[in-house]
Coordinates of C-alpha atoms and ligand atoms in Angstrom, one line a residue:
X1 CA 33.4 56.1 10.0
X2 CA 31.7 57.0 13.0
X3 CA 27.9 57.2 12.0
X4 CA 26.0 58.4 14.9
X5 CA 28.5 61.5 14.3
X6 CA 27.6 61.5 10.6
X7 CA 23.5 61.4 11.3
X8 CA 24.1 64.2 13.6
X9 CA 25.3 66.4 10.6
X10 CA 21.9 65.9 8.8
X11 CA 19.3 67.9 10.9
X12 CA 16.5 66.4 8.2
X13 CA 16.8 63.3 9.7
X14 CA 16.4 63.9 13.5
X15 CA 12.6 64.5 12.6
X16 CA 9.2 62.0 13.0
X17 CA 6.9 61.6 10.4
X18 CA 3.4 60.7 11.7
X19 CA 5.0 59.9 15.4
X20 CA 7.7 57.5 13.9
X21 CA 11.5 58.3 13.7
X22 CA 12.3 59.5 9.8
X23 CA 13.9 56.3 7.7
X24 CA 14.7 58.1 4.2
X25 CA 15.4 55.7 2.0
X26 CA 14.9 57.6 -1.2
X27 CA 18.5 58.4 -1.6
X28 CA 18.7 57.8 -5.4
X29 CA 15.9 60.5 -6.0
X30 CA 17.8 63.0 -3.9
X31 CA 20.1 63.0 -0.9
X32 CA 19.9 65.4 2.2
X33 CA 22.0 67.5 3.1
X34 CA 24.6 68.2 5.5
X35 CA 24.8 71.6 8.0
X36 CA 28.3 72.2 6.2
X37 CA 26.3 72.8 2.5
X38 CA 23.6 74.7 4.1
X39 CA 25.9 76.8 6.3
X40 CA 28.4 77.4 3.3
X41 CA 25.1 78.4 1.0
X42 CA 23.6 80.8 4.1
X43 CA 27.6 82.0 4.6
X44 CA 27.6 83.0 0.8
X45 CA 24.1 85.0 1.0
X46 CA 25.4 86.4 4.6
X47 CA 28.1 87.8 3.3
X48 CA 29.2 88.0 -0.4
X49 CA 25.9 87.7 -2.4
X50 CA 26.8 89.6 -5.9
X51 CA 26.7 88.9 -9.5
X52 CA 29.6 87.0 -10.9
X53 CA 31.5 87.7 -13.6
X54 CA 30.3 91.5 -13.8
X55 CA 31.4 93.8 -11.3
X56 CA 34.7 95.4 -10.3
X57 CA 33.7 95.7 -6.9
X58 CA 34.5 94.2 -3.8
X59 CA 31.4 91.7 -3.3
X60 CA 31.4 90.6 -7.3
X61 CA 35.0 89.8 -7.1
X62 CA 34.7 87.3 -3.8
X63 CA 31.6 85.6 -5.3
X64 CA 33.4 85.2 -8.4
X65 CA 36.4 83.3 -7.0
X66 CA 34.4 81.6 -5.0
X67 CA 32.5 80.2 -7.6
X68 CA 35.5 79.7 -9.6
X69 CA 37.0 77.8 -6.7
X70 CA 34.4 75.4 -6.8
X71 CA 35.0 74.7 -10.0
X72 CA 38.4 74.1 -9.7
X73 CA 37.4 71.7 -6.7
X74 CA 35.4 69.7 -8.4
X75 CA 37.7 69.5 -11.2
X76 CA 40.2 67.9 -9.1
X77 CA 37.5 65.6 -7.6
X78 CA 36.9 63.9 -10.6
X79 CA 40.8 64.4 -11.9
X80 CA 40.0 66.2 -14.8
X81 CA 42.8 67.6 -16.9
X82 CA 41.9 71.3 -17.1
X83 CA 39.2 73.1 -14.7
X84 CA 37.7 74.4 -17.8
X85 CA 36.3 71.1 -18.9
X86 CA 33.8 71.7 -16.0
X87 CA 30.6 73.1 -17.2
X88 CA 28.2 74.2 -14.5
X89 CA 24.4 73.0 -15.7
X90 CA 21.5 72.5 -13.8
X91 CA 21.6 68.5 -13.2
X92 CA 22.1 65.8 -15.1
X93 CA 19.6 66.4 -17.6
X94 CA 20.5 69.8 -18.5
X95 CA 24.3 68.2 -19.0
X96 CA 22.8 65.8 -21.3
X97 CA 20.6 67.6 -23.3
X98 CA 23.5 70.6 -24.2
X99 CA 25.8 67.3 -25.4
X100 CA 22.7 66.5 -27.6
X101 CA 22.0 69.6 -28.5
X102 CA 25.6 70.8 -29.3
X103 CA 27.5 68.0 -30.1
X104 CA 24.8 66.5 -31.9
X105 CA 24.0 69.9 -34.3
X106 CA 28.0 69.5 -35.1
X107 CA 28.7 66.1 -35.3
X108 CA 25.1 64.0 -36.2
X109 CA 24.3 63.2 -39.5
X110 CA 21.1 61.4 -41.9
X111 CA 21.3 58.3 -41.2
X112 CA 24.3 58.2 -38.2
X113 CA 23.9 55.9 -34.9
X114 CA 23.4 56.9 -31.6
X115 CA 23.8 54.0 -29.1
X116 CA 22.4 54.2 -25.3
X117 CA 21.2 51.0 -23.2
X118 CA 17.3 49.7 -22.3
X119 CA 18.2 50.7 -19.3
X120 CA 18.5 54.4 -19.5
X121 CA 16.8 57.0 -17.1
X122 CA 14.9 59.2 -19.5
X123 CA 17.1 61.7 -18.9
X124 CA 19.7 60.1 -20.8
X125 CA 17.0 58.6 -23.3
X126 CA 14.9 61.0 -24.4
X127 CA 16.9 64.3 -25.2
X128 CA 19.0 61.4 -27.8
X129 CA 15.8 60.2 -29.3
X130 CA 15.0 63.8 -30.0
X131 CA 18.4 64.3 -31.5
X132 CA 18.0 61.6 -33.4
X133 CA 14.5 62.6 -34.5
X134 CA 15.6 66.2 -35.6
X135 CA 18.6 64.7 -37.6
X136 CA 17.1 61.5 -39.2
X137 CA 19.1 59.8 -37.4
X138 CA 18.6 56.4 -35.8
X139 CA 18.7 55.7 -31.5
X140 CA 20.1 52.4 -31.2
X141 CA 19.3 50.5 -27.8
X142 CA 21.7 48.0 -26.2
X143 CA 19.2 45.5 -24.5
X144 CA 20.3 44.3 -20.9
X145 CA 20.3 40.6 -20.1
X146 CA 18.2 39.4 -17.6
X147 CA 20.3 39.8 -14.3
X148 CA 20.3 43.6 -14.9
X149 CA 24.0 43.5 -16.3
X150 CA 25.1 44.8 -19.8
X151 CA 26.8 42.0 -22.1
X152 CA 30.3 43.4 -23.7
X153 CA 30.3 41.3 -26.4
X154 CA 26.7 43.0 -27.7
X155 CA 27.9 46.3 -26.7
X156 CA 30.6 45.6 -29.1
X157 CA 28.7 44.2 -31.9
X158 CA 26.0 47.7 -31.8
X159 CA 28.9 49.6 -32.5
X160 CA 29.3 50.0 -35.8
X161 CA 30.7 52.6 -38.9
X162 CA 27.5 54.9 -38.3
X163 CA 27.9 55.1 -34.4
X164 CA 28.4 58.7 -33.7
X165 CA 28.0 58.9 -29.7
X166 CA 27.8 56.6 -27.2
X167 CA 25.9 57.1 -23.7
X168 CA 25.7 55.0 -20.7
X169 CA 24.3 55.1 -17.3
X170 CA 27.3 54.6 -15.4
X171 CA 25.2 52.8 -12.3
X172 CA 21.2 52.2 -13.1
X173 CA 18.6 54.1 -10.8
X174 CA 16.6 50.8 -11.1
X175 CA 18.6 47.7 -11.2
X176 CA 21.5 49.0 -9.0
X177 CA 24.1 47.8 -11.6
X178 CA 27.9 49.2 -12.0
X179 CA 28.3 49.1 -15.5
X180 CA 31.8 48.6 -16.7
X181 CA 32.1 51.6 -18.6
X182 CA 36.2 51.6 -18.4
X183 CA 35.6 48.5 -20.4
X184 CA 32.8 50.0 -22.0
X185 CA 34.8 52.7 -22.9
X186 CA 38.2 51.6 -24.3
X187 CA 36.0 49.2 -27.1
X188 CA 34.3 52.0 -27.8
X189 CA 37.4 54.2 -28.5
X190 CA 38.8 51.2 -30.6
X191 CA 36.1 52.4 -33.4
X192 CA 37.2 56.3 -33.0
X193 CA 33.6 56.8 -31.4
X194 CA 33.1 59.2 -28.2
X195 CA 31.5 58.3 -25.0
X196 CA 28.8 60.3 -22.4
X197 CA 28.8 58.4 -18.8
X198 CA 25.9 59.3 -16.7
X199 CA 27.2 59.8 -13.3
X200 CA 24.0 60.5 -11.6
X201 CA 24.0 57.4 -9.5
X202 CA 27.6 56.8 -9.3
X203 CA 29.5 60.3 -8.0
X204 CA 28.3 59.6 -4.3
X205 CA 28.2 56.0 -4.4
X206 CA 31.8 55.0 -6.1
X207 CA 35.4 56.7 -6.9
X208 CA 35.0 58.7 -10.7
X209 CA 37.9 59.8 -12.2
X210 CA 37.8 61.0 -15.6
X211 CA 40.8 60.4 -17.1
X212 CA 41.2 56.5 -15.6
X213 CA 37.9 56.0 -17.2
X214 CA 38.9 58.2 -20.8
X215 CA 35.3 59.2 -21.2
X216 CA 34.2 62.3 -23.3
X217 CA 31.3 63.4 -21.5
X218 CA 30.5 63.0 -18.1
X219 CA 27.3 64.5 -16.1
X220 CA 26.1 64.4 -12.3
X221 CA 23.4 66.1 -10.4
X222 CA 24.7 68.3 -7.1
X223 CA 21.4 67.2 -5.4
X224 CA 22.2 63.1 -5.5
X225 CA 25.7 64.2 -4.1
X226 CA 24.7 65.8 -0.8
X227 CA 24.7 69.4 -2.4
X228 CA 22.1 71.6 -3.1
X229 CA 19.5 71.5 -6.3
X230 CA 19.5 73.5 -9.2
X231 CA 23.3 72.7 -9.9
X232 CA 25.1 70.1 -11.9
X233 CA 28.3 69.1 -13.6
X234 CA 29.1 68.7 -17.2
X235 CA 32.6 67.6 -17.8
X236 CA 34.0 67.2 -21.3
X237 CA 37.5 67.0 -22.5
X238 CA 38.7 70.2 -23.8
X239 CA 39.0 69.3 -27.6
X240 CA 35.6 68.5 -28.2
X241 CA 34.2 71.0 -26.1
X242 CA 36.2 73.5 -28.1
X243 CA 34.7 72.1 -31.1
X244 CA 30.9 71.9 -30.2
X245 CA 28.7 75.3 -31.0
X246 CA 26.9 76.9 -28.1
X247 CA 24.0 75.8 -26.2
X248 CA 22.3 78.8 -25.3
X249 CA 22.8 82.7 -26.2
X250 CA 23.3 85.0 -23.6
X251 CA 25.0 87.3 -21.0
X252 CA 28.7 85.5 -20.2
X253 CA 28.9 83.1 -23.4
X254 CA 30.0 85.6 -25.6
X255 CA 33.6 87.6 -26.1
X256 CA 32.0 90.3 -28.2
X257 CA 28.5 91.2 -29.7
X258 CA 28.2 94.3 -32.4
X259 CA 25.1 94.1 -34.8
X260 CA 26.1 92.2 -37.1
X261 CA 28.7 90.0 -35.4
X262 CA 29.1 87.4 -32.3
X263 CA 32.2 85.8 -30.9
X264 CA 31.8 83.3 -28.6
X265 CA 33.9 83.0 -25.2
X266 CA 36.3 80.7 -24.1
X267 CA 35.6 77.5 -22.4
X268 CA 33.8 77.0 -19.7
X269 CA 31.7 80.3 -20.1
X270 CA 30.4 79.6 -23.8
X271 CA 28.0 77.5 -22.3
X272 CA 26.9 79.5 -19.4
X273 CA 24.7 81.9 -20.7
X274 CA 22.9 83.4 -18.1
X275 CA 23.9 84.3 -14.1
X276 CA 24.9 80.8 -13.1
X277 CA 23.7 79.2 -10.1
X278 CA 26.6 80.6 -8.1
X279 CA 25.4 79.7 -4.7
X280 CA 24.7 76.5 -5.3
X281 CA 27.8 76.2 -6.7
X282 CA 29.1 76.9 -3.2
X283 CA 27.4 74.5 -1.7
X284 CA 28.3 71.7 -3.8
X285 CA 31.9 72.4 -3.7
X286 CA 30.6 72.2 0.4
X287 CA 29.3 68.7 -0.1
X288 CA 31.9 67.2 -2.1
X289 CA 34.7 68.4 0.6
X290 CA 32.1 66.8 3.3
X291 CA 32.6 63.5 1.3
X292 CA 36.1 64.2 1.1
X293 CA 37.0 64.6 5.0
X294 CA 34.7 61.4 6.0
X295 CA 36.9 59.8 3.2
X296 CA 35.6 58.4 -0.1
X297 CA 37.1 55.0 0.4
X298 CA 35.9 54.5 3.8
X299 CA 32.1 55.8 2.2
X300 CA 32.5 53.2 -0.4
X301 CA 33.1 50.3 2.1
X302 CA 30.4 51.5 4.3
X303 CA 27.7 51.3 1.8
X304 CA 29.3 48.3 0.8
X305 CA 28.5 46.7 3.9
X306 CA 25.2 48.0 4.2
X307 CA 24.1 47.2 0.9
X308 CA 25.0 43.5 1.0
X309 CA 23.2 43.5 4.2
X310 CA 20.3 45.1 3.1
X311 CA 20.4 42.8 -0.2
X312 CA 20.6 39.8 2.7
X313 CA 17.5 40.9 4.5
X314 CA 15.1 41.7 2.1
X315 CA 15.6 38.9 0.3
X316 CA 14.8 37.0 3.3
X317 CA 11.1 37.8 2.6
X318 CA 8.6 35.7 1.1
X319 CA 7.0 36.4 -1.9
X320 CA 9.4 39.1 -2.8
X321 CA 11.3 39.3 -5.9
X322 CA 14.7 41.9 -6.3
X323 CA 14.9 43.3 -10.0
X324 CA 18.5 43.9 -11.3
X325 CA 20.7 40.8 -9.5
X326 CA 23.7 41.8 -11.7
X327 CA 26.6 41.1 -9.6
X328 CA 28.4 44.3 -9.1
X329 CA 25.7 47.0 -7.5
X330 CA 25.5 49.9 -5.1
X331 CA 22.8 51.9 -3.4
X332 CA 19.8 50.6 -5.3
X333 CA 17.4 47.9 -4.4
X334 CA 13.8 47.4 -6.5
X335 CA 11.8 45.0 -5.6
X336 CA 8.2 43.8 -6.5
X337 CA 6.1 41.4 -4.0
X338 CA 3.5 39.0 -4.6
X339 CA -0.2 40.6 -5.1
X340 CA 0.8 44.2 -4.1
X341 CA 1.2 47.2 -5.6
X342 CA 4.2 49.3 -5.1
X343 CA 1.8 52.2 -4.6
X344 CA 0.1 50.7 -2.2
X345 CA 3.2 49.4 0.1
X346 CA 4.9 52.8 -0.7
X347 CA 1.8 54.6 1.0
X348 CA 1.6 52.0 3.6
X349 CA 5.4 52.3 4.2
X350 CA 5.0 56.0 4.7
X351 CA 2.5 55.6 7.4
X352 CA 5.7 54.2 9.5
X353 CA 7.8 56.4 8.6
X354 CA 9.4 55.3 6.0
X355 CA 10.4 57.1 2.8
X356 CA 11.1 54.4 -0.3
X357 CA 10.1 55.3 -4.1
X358 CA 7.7 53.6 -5.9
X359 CA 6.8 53.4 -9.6
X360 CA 8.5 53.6 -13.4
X361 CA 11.3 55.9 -11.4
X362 CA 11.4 57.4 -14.9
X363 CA 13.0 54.1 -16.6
X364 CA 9.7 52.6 -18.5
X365 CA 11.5 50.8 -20.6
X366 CA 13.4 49.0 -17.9
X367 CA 9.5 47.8 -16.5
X368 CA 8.9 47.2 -20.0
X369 CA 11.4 44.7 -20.2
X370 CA 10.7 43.1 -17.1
X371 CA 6.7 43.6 -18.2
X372 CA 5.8 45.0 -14.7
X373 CA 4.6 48.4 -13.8
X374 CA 6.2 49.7 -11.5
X375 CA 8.8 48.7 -8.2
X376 CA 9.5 49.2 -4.7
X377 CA 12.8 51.0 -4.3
X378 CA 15.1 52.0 -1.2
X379 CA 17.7 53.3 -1.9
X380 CA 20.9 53.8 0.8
X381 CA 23.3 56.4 1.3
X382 CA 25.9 57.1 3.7
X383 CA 23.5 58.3 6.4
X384 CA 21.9 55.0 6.6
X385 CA 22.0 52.8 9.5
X386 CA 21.6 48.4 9.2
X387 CA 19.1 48.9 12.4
X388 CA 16.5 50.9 9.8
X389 CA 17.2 48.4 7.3
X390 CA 15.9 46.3 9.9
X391 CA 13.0 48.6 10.1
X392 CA 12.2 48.3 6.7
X393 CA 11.9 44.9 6.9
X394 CA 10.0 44.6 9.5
X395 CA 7.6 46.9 8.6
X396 CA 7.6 45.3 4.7
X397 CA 6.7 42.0 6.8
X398 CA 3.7 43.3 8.3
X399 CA 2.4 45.7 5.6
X400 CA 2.2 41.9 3.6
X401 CA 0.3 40.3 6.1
X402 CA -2.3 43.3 5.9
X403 CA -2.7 43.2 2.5
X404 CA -2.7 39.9 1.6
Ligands
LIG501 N1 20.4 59.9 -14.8 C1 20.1 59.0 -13.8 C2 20.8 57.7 -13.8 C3 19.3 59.4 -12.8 O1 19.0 58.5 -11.8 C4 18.6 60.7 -12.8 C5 17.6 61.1 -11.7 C6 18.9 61.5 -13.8 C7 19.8 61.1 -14.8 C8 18.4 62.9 -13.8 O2 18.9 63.7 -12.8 P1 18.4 65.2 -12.6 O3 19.1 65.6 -11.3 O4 18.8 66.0 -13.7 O5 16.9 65.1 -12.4 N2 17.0 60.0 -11.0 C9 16.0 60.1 -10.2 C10 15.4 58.9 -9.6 O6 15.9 57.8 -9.7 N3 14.4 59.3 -8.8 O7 14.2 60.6 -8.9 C11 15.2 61.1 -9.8

């Protein structure tokens, strides 16, 4: 992997902020974006721009394969069975709220169990408590131990007759930790009960593949993947998608509507309602391929590099403490340091160019549990180089000497 090739690809991060070279380190929040995405996005508006689905025409027909190409891509990216098990949404949290929505008007019951983990984003929190809320049912929440890491042994004792759906963060935007949800998974199928894996942080980090893993459900977010925003990726497996009552009403979901009457259409479509984000679409089928021809595997071992280095340096300084030391971890690191606020070295980090999150990074209950307010977080992607991790440091270094 030849990265000085690969940073020229991402014209976002030739620029200076405030006279300093760019260092974006805010990867988990959103990635940037390659020419090839933007190009392939442009290329579509250039040139084929039409409604899908709808026309007979010339325009309408291209725009349609293409966006049904991109489905089919992305299919075989994560090795699902059928290319009709990919549902376009949004994001993530469109993804998960339809499976709450839908599966949960079907399947959830007074009194029934929904499990998910403390260490949820709110994404894949809140639209369950609602469910559970609407249904009188009860959200169950797998505590993590104090490393960051998920214990199998109590994932397997919250399971129990009631448990109706199961949904785990797949890696955390906070602590950084893989969860084993192939593990995760196969105990969970031992009690009949289906599982939703949050790929948000893992589809650009690791290898996904849906049918090694056996999940149900699976979501990720186009944006965190190097594509554009405003598209996302629902994958279920065909049976219980088949099952599940629609989402939304609309143009494209249905087969048939008279006055009295609806019949729904045929998977994927019955939950599209509406003109689907077609371009984006595009472009994510753009970035995916750009993942594809670096090569996943050598992406993975890159980051793996980096990330152990990065983990190296920062811990190097004084006074500063990394939450989430769970073994197995990509991307993420959070960190809190004596006597300053992460606001406050966030802002001051800016001022050298540097772009890290801080705050809740919409996980309170992972603060909660740690009973801080908020972290530092940089997270790396592909793009990212071991000489600004030395930057970072540097600069963390001297921002401590100021404020304290
Ligand atoms: N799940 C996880 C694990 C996430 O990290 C995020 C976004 C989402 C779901 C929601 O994704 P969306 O694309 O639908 O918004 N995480 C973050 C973050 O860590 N900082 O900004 C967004």
């Amino acid at each position: 992997m030849n990265i000085q090739n690969i940073r020229k690809d991402f014209p976002i991060l030739k620029q200076e902020i405030y006279g300093k070279p760019l260092i974006y380190l805010d990867n988990a929040a959103t990635t940037q974006k390659p020419v090839s995405v933007i190009e392939a996005m442009n290329d579509l508006y250039f040139r084929l721009n039409s409604n899908i689905h709808r026309g007979v025409h010339y325009l309408s027909e291209e725009s349609t394969s293409a966006h049904e190409n991109a489905r089919k891509y992305i299919a075989d990216f994560i090795h699902a069975k059928h290319t009709h098990e990919i549902i376009f949404t949004r994001g993530t949290t469109e993804a998960v709220n339809l499976v709450a929505f839908s599966f949960g008007e079907k399947n959830i019951q007074q009194g029934d169990e929904i499990l998910v983990t403390e260490m949820e984003h709110h994404s894949n929190f809140v639209p369950w408590k609602m469910l559970a809320e609407r249904k009188s049912a009860k959200l169950i929440v797998l505590p993590f131990e104090e490393d960051g890491s998920l214990s199998l042994e109590k994932f397997q004792s919250a399971i129990t007759e009631k448990t109706k759906i199961i949904s785990i963060t797949h890696v955390s935007n906070v602590l950084g930790t893989i969860n084993p949800v192939k593990e995760m998974i196969r105990i969970a199928h031992e009690a009949d009960v289906p599982v939703f894996v949050d790929a948000a942080q893992s589809i650009q980090h690791l290898s996904v593949d849906v049918q090694d893993l056996d999940c149900d459900f699976l979501a990720f977010s186009g944006h965190k993947i190097y594509g554009p925003t405003g598209i996302g990726v629902l994958y279920g497996k065909e049976k219980l998608l088949d099952e599940m009552p629609p989402y939304q009403g609309g143009g494209e979901m249905i087969s048939s509507v008279s006055l009295d009457k609806i019949t729904y259409n045929e998977l994927p479509f019955k939950f599209e309602a509406g003109t689907p984000n077609y371009v984006a679409a595009i472009g994510l089928q753009a970035a995916i391929k750009y993942l594809e021809d670096i090569g996943m595997q050598d992406v993975i071992k890159y980051e793996h590099d980096l990330f152990a280095y990065a983990t190296e340096q920062l811990l190097q300084i004084e006074g500063l403490k990394m939450i989430g030391t769970a073994k197995k971890k990509t991307s993420v690191l959070s960190f809190v340091m004596d006597g300053i606020h992460p606001y406050d070295m966030g802002t001051m980090l800016d001022k050298t160019g540097i772009a890290v999150r801080s705050g809740t990074h919409c996980a309170e209950p992972v603060m909660q549990h740690y009973g801080i307010s908020g972290t530092i977080r940089a997270s790396v992607a592909l793009y990212n180089t071991k000489a600004e991790i030395d930057k970072l440091v540097e600069n963390l270094n001297k921002i401590q000497m100021i404020l304290s």
